[in-house]
XYZ file of C-alpha atoms in Angstrom:
732
model
C 0.141 0.233 -0.236
C 1.868 2.942 -1.255
C -0.462 5.653 0.712
C -1.102 6.561 4.633
C -3.584 5.817 6.835
C -5.735 9.024 7.681
C -5.699 10.382 10.909
C -9.741 10.354 10.400
C -9.438 6.430 9.371
C -6.833 5.830 12.222
C -8.600 7.217 15.021
C -11.411 5.553 14.117
C -9.135 2.160 14.359
C -8.121 2.834 18.242
C -11.456 3.720 19.008
C -12.141 0.530 17.755
C -14.731 2.126 15.802
C -14.286 0.134 12.197
C -16.315 -2.757 10.657
C -14.439 -6.124 11.418
C -12.903 -5.925 7.855
C -12.097 -2.524 7.696
C -10.335 -2.770 11.166
C -8.412 -5.438 9.547
C -6.536 -4.086 6.513
C -5.929 -1.185 9.089
C -3.745 -3.373 10.922
C -2.325 -5.207 7.874
C -1.742 -1.399 6.776
C 0.444 -0.801 10.564
C 2.437 -3.596 10.359
C 3.922 -3.170 7.679
C 4.022 0.649 7.023
C 6.621 2.751 8.945
C 5.608 5.849 8.081
C 2.104 5.022 10.074
C 3.509 3.103 12.585
C 5.480 6.147 13.877
C 2.942 8.274 13.667
C 0.513 6.640 16.174
C 3.786 5.692 18.578
C 4.796 9.296 18.769
C 2.144 9.491 20.873
C 1.462 6.982 22.681
C 0.326 7.903 26.328
C -1.708 11.103 25.555
C -4.113 10.965 28.436
C -6.890 12.781 26.348
C -7.277 10.142 23.514
C -7.463 8.164 26.898
C -10.868 10.295 27.676
C -12.229 9.836 25.050
C -12.076 6.127 24.405
C -13.472 5.847 28.225
C -16.422 8.563 26.725
C -17.390 6.153 23.568
C -17.170 2.868 25.212
C -19.610 4.485 27.872
C -21.903 5.385 25.135
C -21.989 2.141 23.216
C -23.288 0.614 26.943
C -25.619 3.203 27.304
C -24.778 5.514 29.687
C -25.345 8.311 28.444
C -25.080 10.408 31.619
C -22.053 9.736 31.454
C -21.726 10.499 27.781
C -20.607 13.656 27.021
C -19.056 14.887 23.933
C -16.290 17.304 23.094
C -16.059 19.912 21.214
C -14.683 20.539 17.655
C -11.837 21.903 18.457
C -10.680 18.781 21.500
C -11.804 16.645 18.410
C -9.329 18.476 15.854
C -6.231 18.885 18.227
C -7.532 14.609 18.569
C -7.025 14.229 14.878
C -4.065 16.309 14.663
C -1.247 15.346 17.751
C -3.153 12.916 20.356
C -2.638 9.178 18.402
C -2.116 6.297 21.491
C -0.073 2.800 20.809
C -1.378 -0.058 18.619
C -1.732 -3.894 19.094
C -0.231 -4.567 16.719
C -0.358 -8.432 14.688
C 1.832 -11.029 15.392
C 0.319 -12.514 13.107
C 0.615 -12.129 9.489
C -2.837 -11.525 7.093
C -2.634 -11.391 3.444
C -4.043 -8.023 2.178
C -7.016 -6.529 1.301
C -8.391 -3.866 0.061
C -10.646 -1.416 1.213
C -14.085 -1.861 1.024
C -16.338 0.056 -1.760
C -18.637 1.264 0.812
C -14.658 4.164 1.492
C -14.150 6.895 -0.001
C -10.025 6.577 -0.097
C -10.225 9.909 -0.559
C -10.960 10.606 2.770
C -9.908 7.246 4.242
C -6.102 7.803 2.633
C -4.187 10.955 2.140
C -1.793 11.305 -0.078
C 2.572 12.433 0.974
C 4.072 14.985 1.465
C 0.911 15.898 3.437
C 0.388 19.512 2.331
C 2.139 22.328 -1.059
C 2.424 25.778 -0.799
C -0.495 27.714 -2.900
C 1.561 30.563 -2.724
C 4.986 32.148 -1.751
C 6.127 35.445 -0.220
C 8.994 36.447 0.850
C 10.970 33.633 2.358
C 7.040 32.290 3.832
C 5.930 29.412 2.357
C 1.109 29.713 2.049
C 0.116 26.734 3.198
C -4.030 27.292 4.215
C -6.191 30.408 4.326
C -7.925 30.104 7.742
C -9.631 34.041 7.080
C -10.347 37.376 4.892
C -10.867 40.865 7.289
C -12.027 44.292 5.732
C -7.906 44.990 4.681
C -6.537 41.654 4.608
C -6.147 37.645 4.266
C -5.189 35.305 6.579
C -3.025 32.735 6.029
C -1.114 29.271 8.335
C 1.922 29.652 6.821
C 5.604 28.126 7.375
C 9.082 30.146 7.255
C 11.304 28.352 4.303
C 13.892 28.281 5.962
C 13.539 28.071 10.108
C 10.276 25.519 9.492
C 8.799 27.510 12.163
C 4.893 27.858 11.959
C 3.563 31.126 11.555
C 0.412 33.389 10.301
C 0.951 35.399 7.791
C -2.227 39.197 7.248
C -1.637 39.670 2.877
C -3.237 43.039 2.208
C -5.144 42.188 -0.573
C -4.127 42.875 -3.506
C -7.416 44.950 -4.614
C -6.786 47.252 -2.269
C -2.450 47.882 -3.121
C -3.558 51.157 -4.346
C -5.821 51.856 -1.281
C -4.135 54.595 -0.176
C -5.832 54.526 3.059
C -5.886 51.509 3.555
C -1.909 50.167 2.579
C -1.485 53.332 5.436
C -3.487 51.268 7.492
C -1.630 47.381 6.927
C 1.190 49.791 7.827
C 0.224 51.004 11.485
C -1.243 47.376 12.112
C 2.147 46.079 11.163
C 3.851 48.938 13.515
C 2.005 48.845 16.404
C 1.642 45.381 16.603
C 5.809 45.235 16.986
C 6.171 48.120 19.359
C 3.884 46.007 21.212
C 4.666 43.374 23.785
C 2.639 41.455 26.254
C 1.441 37.967 26.543
C -2.225 38.965 26.318
C -2.061 40.574 22.536
C -0.438 38.617 19.431
C 3.017 38.976 18.478
C 4.642 40.242 15.245
C 7.599 38.585 14.010
C 8.573 40.448 10.883
C 6.165 42.423 7.853
C 8.241 43.804 4.550
C 6.535 43.626 1.706
C 7.294 41.770 -1.432
C 4.977 40.619 -4.628
C 3.476 44.071 -5.407
C 1.716 44.222 -1.375
C 3.095 43.947 2.339
C 2.061 41.309 4.835
C 2.407 41.270 8.911
C 3.569 38.151 9.474
C 2.562 36.667 13.752
C 2.707 34.271 15.613
C 0.762 30.903 15.694
C -2.170 30.389 17.722
C -2.467 26.890 18.451
C -6.591 27.358 19.507
C -9.988 28.817 18.837
C -10.959 33.002 19.189
C -13.906 33.569 21.648
C -17.127 33.394 18.448
C -16.519 30.363 17.678
C -15.605 29.047 20.987
C -19.942 30.515 22.078
C -21.199 29.078 18.778
C -19.141 25.544 19.866
C -19.991 25.733 23.027
C -22.421 28.382 24.180
C -22.606 30.529 27.118
C -19.101 30.823 29.458
C -19.309 29.586 33.265
C -18.737 32.206 34.787
C -15.395 30.876 36.058
C -14.652 30.825 32.536
C -15.706 33.524 32.097
C -13.508 35.937 34.187
C -10.887 34.654 33.082
C -11.207 35.203 29.781
C -11.740 37.862 30.807
C -9.755 38.965 32.846
C -6.666 38.095 31.167
C -7.919 40.588 28.377
C -8.280 43.329 30.182
C -4.869 43.699 31.003
C -4.064 43.209 27.533
C -6.112 46.148 27.088
C -4.154 48.576 30.665
C -1.024 47.350 28.260
C -2.450 49.341 24.706
C -3.729 52.148 26.668
C -0.483 52.559 28.526
C 0.998 53.320 25.059
C -2.305 55.443 23.991
C -3.581 52.946 22.087
C -7.785 52.274 21.898
C -8.182 49.449 19.612
C -12.113 50.585 18.860
C -12.781 47.026 18.021
C -13.058 45.204 21.419
C -15.618 41.786 20.851
C -15.482 38.193 20.460
C -13.923 37.974 17.315
C -10.808 39.855 18.386
C -10.218 37.147 21.064
C -8.318 34.286 20.491
C -8.262 31.607 23.602
C -5.253 29.889 22.873
C -4.986 25.911 23.822
C -2.902 25.868 27.111
C -5.730 29.180 28.668
C -3.645 32.554 27.344
C -5.992 35.623 25.702
C -4.453 37.016 22.645
C -6.032 40.543 21.367
C -6.202 40.169 17.491
C -6.884 42.300 14.988
C -4.593 45.576 16.120
C -6.145 47.665 12.254
C -8.213 49.835 13.603
C -6.122 50.806 16.695
C -5.759 54.669 17.128
C -3.815 57.033 18.980
C -5.502 58.718 21.924
C -3.546 62.372 21.750
C -3.711 64.231 18.128
C -0.093 65.122 16.202
C 0.890 62.116 15.808
C 2.234 60.760 12.390
C 0.062 58.450 12.676
C -3.221 60.153 13.659
C -6.593 58.905 12.486
C -6.790 58.567 8.651
C -11.145 58.717 8.483
C -12.215 61.641 9.163
C -14.701 62.794 11.804
C -17.827 61.327 10.519
C -16.600 58.626 9.395
C -17.469 55.023 12.644
C -15.651 51.875 12.977
C -15.764 49.124 15.046
C -18.662 46.585 15.801
C -22.447 47.313 16.149
C -23.317 44.848 18.715
C -20.446 46.331 21.304
C -19.303 49.243 19.984
C -19.920 52.653 22.830
C -22.449 55.529 21.993
C -20.195 57.638 21.926
C -17.246 55.329 19.236
C -20.881 55.752 17.256
C -21.424 59.837 17.371
C -16.761 59.804 16.630
C -14.105 58.068 16.466
C -11.938 61.494 17.340
C -13.676 62.139 21.333
C -12.578 58.748 22.124
C -10.483 56.879 25.087
C -9.734 53.853 26.331
C -12.838 54.232 27.764
C -15.009 53.736 25.093
C -12.820 49.837 24.910
C -14.205 49.403 28.721
C -17.506 49.128 27.181
C -16.815 47.451 24.453
C -15.416 44.708 25.807
C -17.821 45.444 28.516
C -20.384 43.760 25.670
C -17.991 41.042 25.326
C -18.730 40.281 28.781
C -22.410 39.936 28.524
C -22.567 37.776 25.351
C -19.404 35.651 27.331
C -21.368 35.029 29.841
C -25.015 34.728 28.244
C -24.519 33.977 24.657
C -26.544 36.651 23.835
C -25.604 40.320 23.004
C -26.271 43.535 25.229
C -28.375 45.183 22.590
C -29.106 43.375 19.220
C -31.444 45.217 16.848
C -32.824 44.626 13.408
C -30.433 47.508 12.050
C -26.773 48.224 12.733
C -28.310 51.612 13.239
C -31.700 50.812 15.229
C -28.661 48.686 17.541
C -26.008 52.187 17.674
C -29.507 53.825 18.489
C -29.951 51.057 21.742
C -27.232 52.065 22.687
C -27.332 54.949 22.952
C -30.736 54.671 24.492
C -32.217 51.774 25.869
C -31.724 50.467 29.857
C -29.111 48.619 29.890
C -29.998 44.682 30.451
C -29.325 42.669 34.485
C -26.886 39.644 34.106
C -28.979 38.825 36.883
C -32.453 38.370 34.528
C -30.612 36.148 32.523
C -28.442 34.180 34.936
C -30.208 33.963 38.100
C -26.778 32.867 40.137
C -24.684 36.256 39.006
C -22.663 37.001 41.283
C -23.595 40.586 42.566
C -19.933 42.188 42.175
C -20.343 40.953 38.857
C -23.344 42.365 38.200
C -22.195 45.740 38.897
C -18.930 45.593 37.040
C -20.573 44.502 33.647
C -23.468 47.576 34.621
C -20.382 49.657 35.869
C -18.225 49.263 32.216
C -20.825 49.684 30.209
C -22.639 53.110 31.836
C -23.658 55.824 28.663
C -21.577 58.180 29.535
C -17.972 57.943 30.062
C -17.748 59.552 32.850
C -20.564 57.305 34.069
C -18.221 53.715 33.818
C -14.854 52.436 35.299
C -13.024 54.269 34.173
C -9.469 51.833 33.588
C -9.180 48.468 32.684
C -6.287 47.723 35.712
C -9.669 49.337 37.673
C -11.458 45.961 36.162
C -8.168 43.692 36.807
C -7.857 44.454 39.746
C -11.894 43.766 40.986
C -11.874 40.088 38.800
C -8.742 39.852 40.538
C -10.239 39.857 43.799
C -13.155 37.717 42.502
C -10.895 34.835 41.298
C -8.655 34.784 44.669
C -10.813 33.126 46.737
C -9.780 29.848 47.670
C -13.953 27.827 47.527
C -14.049 24.982 46.676
C -17.664 25.953 45.003
C -15.692 28.736 42.965
C -13.236 25.663 41.567
C -16.393 22.836 40.900
C -18.986 24.908 38.986
C -22.653 23.037 39.476
C -22.807 21.151 36.019
C -26.617 20.875 36.410
C -26.954 24.171 35.350
C -27.433 25.600 31.588
C -24.487 27.576 32.164
C -21.566 24.983 31.372
C -18.867 24.383 28.939
C -17.102 22.091 28.233
C -15.015 20.900 31.546
C -11.673 21.135 29.501
C -12.658 24.696 28.650
C -13.325 24.980 32.684
C -10.221 23.269 33.913
C -8.668 25.405 31.178
C -9.609 28.739 33.114
C -8.414 27.642 35.323
C -4.829 25.696 35.839
C -4.163 29.140 33.778
C -1.656 30.802 35.293
C -2.105 34.947 34.947
C -0.027 37.564 34.022
C 1.111 40.109 36.693
C -1.526 43.084 36.485
C -0.609 46.071 34.148
C -1.258 49.230 36.576
C -2.490 52.930 34.496
C -0.324 55.353 33.815
C -2.892 57.889 33.311
C -6.849 58.210 35.733
C -9.672 60.038 34.809
C -12.383 60.991 36.886
C -15.092 59.138 37.499
C -18.530 59.768 39.513
C -18.513 55.949 39.867
C -15.246 54.613 41.212
C -12.999 57.108 41.874
C -13.859 60.596 43.287
C -11.300 63.656 43.086
C -10.128 64.644 46.857
C -11.611 68.265 45.734
C -15.156 65.645 44.504
C -14.485 64.539 47.616
C -14.403 67.539 49.784
C -17.174 69.240 47.991
C -19.552 66.840 48.329
C -19.040 66.926 51.618
C -19.979 70.141 52.126
C -23.245 69.675 50.314
C -24.073 66.581 52.831
C -23.766 68.462 55.414
C -25.683 71.677 54.448
C -28.165 69.534 53.603
C -28.519 68.333 56.934
C -28.805 71.218 58.699
C -30.936 73.061 56.200
C -32.883 69.929 55.832
C -34.084 70.711 52.144
C -32.972 68.247 49.679
C -31.691 65.381 51.945
C -33.526 62.538 49.383
C -31.847 63.853 46.196
C -27.964 63.419 47.881
C -29.434 60.611 49.514
C -29.766 58.941 46.371
C -26.457 60.010 45.253
C -24.313 58.745 48.119
C -25.476 55.873 47.995
C -25.156 54.890 43.658
C -21.624 56.283 43.941
C -20.719 54.277 47.114
C -22.779 51.305 45.934
C -19.716 49.239 44.713
C -18.399 49.360 48.208
C -21.333 48.194 49.994
C -21.886 45.558 47.934
C -18.899 43.423 47.131
C -18.206 43.464 50.009
C -20.484 40.224 49.349
C -18.328 37.675 48.109
C -16.521 37.386 51.515
C -19.878 36.861 53.443
C -21.504 33.649 52.040
C -18.330 32.500 50.358
C -19.805 30.893 47.065
C -18.798 32.722 44.432
C -21.070 30.837 41.283
C -24.400 32.435 42.771
C -26.190 35.786 43.089
C -25.693 37.142 46.269
C -28.736 37.816 48.531
C -30.502 41.550 49.478
C -29.246 43.414 52.450
C -29.580 46.245 54.216
C -27.557 49.377 53.229
C -23.593 50.294 55.428
C -24.616 54.162 54.396
C -28.581 54.517 54.301
C -27.386 57.267 56.742
C -24.208 59.342 56.845
C -22.084 58.618 59.513
C -22.436 60.903 62.859
C -19.537 62.510 63.978
C -16.927 61.433 65.908
C -15.909 62.234 69.456
C -12.095 62.331 70.359
C -12.179 59.647 73.214
C -13.809 57.452 69.918
C -11.548 58.851 67.034
C -9.001 57.325 69.039
C -10.765 53.865 69.700
C -11.165 53.485 65.962
C -7.330 54.128 65.269
C -6.189 52.272 67.472
C -8.636 49.182 66.632
C -7.037 50.436 62.848
C -3.423 50.541 63.544
C -3.528 47.134 65.254
C -5.511 45.235 62.603
C -2.928 47.108 60.089
C -0.135 45.646 62.466
C -1.723 41.742 62.637
C -1.944 40.878 58.286
C -4.880 42.607 58.072
C -7.192 44.848 55.709
C -9.515 47.039 56.201
C -11.722 49.964 54.672
C -12.809 53.427 56.401
C -14.741 55.251 56.578
C -14.931 59.481 57.626
C -18.270 60.920 59.238
C -19.741 62.698 56.640
C -18.103 61.220 54.076
C -16.613 58.438 51.660
C -15.763 55.120 52.638
C -12.104 54.449 50.726
C -10.543 52.119 48.891
C -8.735 49.031 50.923
C -5.967 49.888 53.587
C -3.403 47.477 53.849
C -0.688 49.482 55.529
C -1.353 52.489 58.491
C 0.772 55.407 56.925
C -2.229 55.258 53.952
C -4.482 55.578 56.893
C -5.414 59.562 56.574
C -4.975 61.784 59.368
C -8.892 62.909 59.643
C -11.207 60.870 62.214
C -12.522 57.580 60.669
C -14.628 54.850 61.639
C -13.555 51.399 60.610
C -16.599 50.094 59.040
C -14.617 46.506 57.592
C -12.004 44.063 58.958
C -10.437 40.829 56.951
C -8.153 39.063 58.425
C -6.439 37.716 55.615
C -2.800 36.270 57.363
C -3.881 33.197 58.899
C -3.691 32.705 62.170
C -4.956 31.807 65.600
C -8.040 33.552 66.367
C -8.088 34.555 70.512
C -10.760 35.978 72.729
C -7.243 38.607 73.360
C -6.906 39.424 69.799
C -10.850 39.904 69.215
C -10.893 42.483 72.001
C -8.682 44.818 70.568
C -11.826 45.087 67.916
C -14.620 46.151 70.741
C -15.011 49.372 70.837
C -15.513 49.989 67.131
C -19.225 51.135 67.446
C -19.421 50.952 62.818
C -18.240 48.043 62.282
C -20.137 46.743 59.584
C -18.231 43.242 58.640
C -15.660 40.798 59.849
C -14.306 38.472 58.245
C -12.443 35.538 60.125
C -12.878 33.013 57.259
C -9.810 30.244 57.074
C -8.848 31.437 60.271
C -8.351 28.628 63.236
C -10.793 30.576 65.560
C -10.885 29.100 69.428
C -13.878 28.298 71.171
C -13.972 31.325 73.721
C -13.157 33.983 70.725
C -16.132 35.630 69.428
C -16.865 36.442 73.079
C -14.847 39.477 72.861
C -17.792 40.928 69.812
C -20.931 40.373 71.301
C -21.810 43.781 71.646
C -20.678 45.034 68.803
C -23.992 46.019 67.996
C -23.362 47.100 64.606
C -21.612 44.397 63.296
C -24.433 42.614 60.177
C -21.963 40.889 58.020
C -20.044 37.465 60.131
C -17.661 35.585 57.803
C -16.836 32.343 59.472
C -16.043 29.393 56.060
C -13.554 27.215 57.046
C -12.212 28.670 60.623
C -13.038 25.432 62.579
C -15.385 27.093 64.123
C -17.696 24.394 66.397
C -21.210 25.100 69.037
C -19.569 26.153 71.492
C -17.713 29.286 69.849
C -20.653 30.053 67.453
C -22.807 30.233 70.241
C -21.112 33.766 71.532
C -23.368 35.356 68.551
C -26.142 35.186 70.403
C -26.328 39.257 71.009
C -25.290 39.928 67.378
C -28.904 40.927 66.744
C -28.769 43.524 63.596
C -26.658 40.040 61.302
C -27.934 39.796 58.412
C -25.600 38.043 56.648
C -23.415 35.031 58.103
C -21.938 31.877 55.986
C -20.878 28.502 58.456
C -19.782 26.879 55.154
C -16.913 24.296 55.529
C -17.457 23.723 59.141
C -17.682 20.991 59.819
C -18.210 20.760 63.473
C -20.955 22.594 63.203
C -24.031 20.320 64.355
C -28.406 20.855 65.146
C -27.181 22.297 68.620
C -25.490 24.911 67.039
C -27.965 25.675 65.198
C -29.785 26.921 67.818
C -28.195 30.565 68.372
C -29.813 31.227 64.469
C -33.638 30.777 66.322
C -31.637 34.841 67.351
C -30.983 36.183 64.833
C -33.688 37.099 63.695
C -32.564 40.039 60.761
C -30.670 37.477 58.680
C -31.603 37.186 55.108
C -28.487 35.124 54.566
C -26.797 31.864 55.896
C -24.578 30.090 54.383
C -24.724 25.898 56.178
C -22.673 24.284 53.036
C -21.009 21.312 54.276
C -21.381 21.714 57.798
C -22.620 18.220 59.942
C -26.604 19.811 60.141
C -29.640 17.733 59.820
C -33.070 17.488 59.505
C -33.251 18.482 63.323
C -31.204 21.674 62.679
C -33.645 23.371 59.812
C -35.730 23.333 62.908
C -33.953 26.318 64.344
C -34.487 28.810 61.532
C -37.618 28.173 60.309
C -39.332 31.537 61.548
C -36.405 33.497 60.301
C -38.864 34.891 58.389
C -36.391 37.486 56.871
C -34.045 34.892 54.769
C -33.866 34.781 50.924
C -30.970 32.540 50.575
C -29.921 29.726 51.877
C -27.151 27.667 51.211
C -27.039 23.810 52.397
C -25.676 21.897 50.022
C -23.374 18.751 51.531
C -26.009 17.920 54.213
C -27.785 15.962 55.863
C -31.083 17.693 55.479
C -33.198 15.571 54.007
C -36.998 15.240 51.839
C -38.113 15.405 56.072
C -36.884 19.191 56.299
C -39.390 20.360 53.506
C -42.121 21.662 55.912
C -39.094 24.292 57.380
C -37.760 25.357 54.376
C -41.433 25.947 52.925
C -41.780 28.323 56.254
C -39.495 30.700 54.993
C -41.002 32.732 53.394
C -39.305 35.381 51.392
C -37.241 32.730 50.617
C -35.476 33.273 46.564
C -32.435 31.043 46.274
C -32.398 27.661 47.678
C -28.760 25.800 46.960
C -29.049 21.493 48.122
C -26.691 19.978 45.760
C -25.337 16.977 47.996
C -27.542 16.752 50.816
C -30.138 14.638 50.939
C -33.137 15.532 49.246
C -34.535 13.930 46.920
C -35.796 15.271 43.071
C -38.482 14.685 44.312
C -38.295 17.203 47.354
C -36.459 19.582 45.240
C -39.819 19.616 42.570
C -41.485 20.391 45.886
C -39.671 22.331 46.913
C -39.343 24.587 44.022
C -43.389 24.508 42.850
C -44.571 25.345 46.174
C -42.073 28.218 45.825
C -43.283 29.074 42.309
C -46.682 29.241 43.022
C -45.684 33.291 45.253
C -46.518 36.079 42.344
C -44.468 39.113 43.612
C -41.643 37.081 44.077
C -38.776 34.930 41.935
C -37.123 32.092 42.920
C -33.920 29.497 41.707
C -33.252 25.880 43.221
C -30.342 24.496 42.263
C -29.598 21.379 40.907
C -32.852 22.543 39.024
C -35.722 19.895 39.242
């Protein structure tokens, strides 16, 4: 046989997916063809093919519950690079011809495998892989280095088009100047055969548009990892006084090692004027994609800045999570108008389990006015890092029962990806939502104080105040429930009233506590009287000279939590949130904070807290959010204290040692709207107790003893309410 086996036929043979006669013919060929033997032996230990074989066998055995088809990307790589060992037959078998039912043109291939379709300079163009408005993209080989690259060739018809040619040269120059792991790297550029070309690194993987088409909406974990990488690369671009102007899924490429690469800088524009590389378009020209274009970009590309890229990336984030663009109308013009005039959609309407901090991030990225948006990609990266760095078991194992799943391969890929260090923003812009200037803060304080004295306009100012500070109050929720892949519960606003002035004694207590906390590996947040909260503080030198209240303390350095340590916080009259999670805690430690009547959020997950230790929180009557997740020493007896906390709206009991008897103690907590009992011994016996939580909106029972019938009964009961939504995981 003078022809080698195709990868398709070889893979079918390895998967035992051929009829008997064809299988024997392939076996004979393998015994006699060194080339095919070598192809198979090189990849003899591939794990991906073994996974596929297991899935294939499960499917043959009728076990559809464990059968998960692979994406086309996975199949492509199986064909090209994942061949396991072949058990060669020891018995000589006579040669046979292939059955006529098989097309030899498909199953067999000639060697050499491919020949160049064109030669440009030192590059052999092997295969066309894409085409855009300015050029054609080819998979290519450097003729001397034998290195695989991607070559972008300006369309011949555009060679005489001065604008197109100059724009192509701009892309060559821009990419050549940029060097960042999240931006496609240029390796060469030049002119040949009356055209110009750009050579870039070869990327193995797919763009996000293709992935969305194949996989559908991505998981929260994967989407955040992708968004974070794209934002970091864009911040690097913005630091070089460039704006991409065409961010969309097809211009973001996900490699097989989980790295995001930003593509297509052909539309990139300079942020400052007077450069030789200034825009090649007139003021009225619209550049970009209507589905992702910021309102101001549709009006004039001459006046936009990096915040337009932030808007486009926000639209992309929405599509990664939902599979839909935020604004889709019948025509591009109608879509552009919708971006400008229609209300911003909410992620929670599509994904009830979306965390509040991610909803807030999306909303802040797609505000109509650039001044109202989050101002830099660096801030986007910071928020996502806070989210992704949460060491939460449920984040790393997002439920496969929901419609938010993509292939396990993609999820694991994103989780294992090493993220590049954050790029700091070199330029900042004032923002009414995230970065108020000191001058504005001072002015706003004056207005608030005057309004209190005069008792006029207080409602308007209060709404303004809350809207500008809700980022602080809501991002704290992530540490409360410690379940990032679900929407957080509603809770009281810690800033519904201006914080009053401090006495000199109280000011000393607050500052001493802040200094002690910072000396002991804590992060804190503070608020000044009648003013704004400060960003997270990690060092004493960041404390202001003016008086302040301590609002949040998070023990980030792992340490034993004792009564003596917490006693240093006992005098804080406005402490709103305390994070003790992941730190071992002594039984008597919480007795020191039993007088913190202002405390609303307490995070004790994975702290080793016991029933005895928990009993000390009975006096925390203002508590709204309590997380006890991953504390196996919490039993039914420990839940007796919950009945005394009648303001609770969020309770996390996942992976505690509770059963149906414990649920009796919380059935009268009528304000609870968010409850997690995953991984507990709670069974169908507790269905009647759960029904008494009349405000319940989110319930998580995966891994508990509640049956499918019980889940359905709960779901049907709460779905009958007309005034409140209800979400249960897993869904019935």
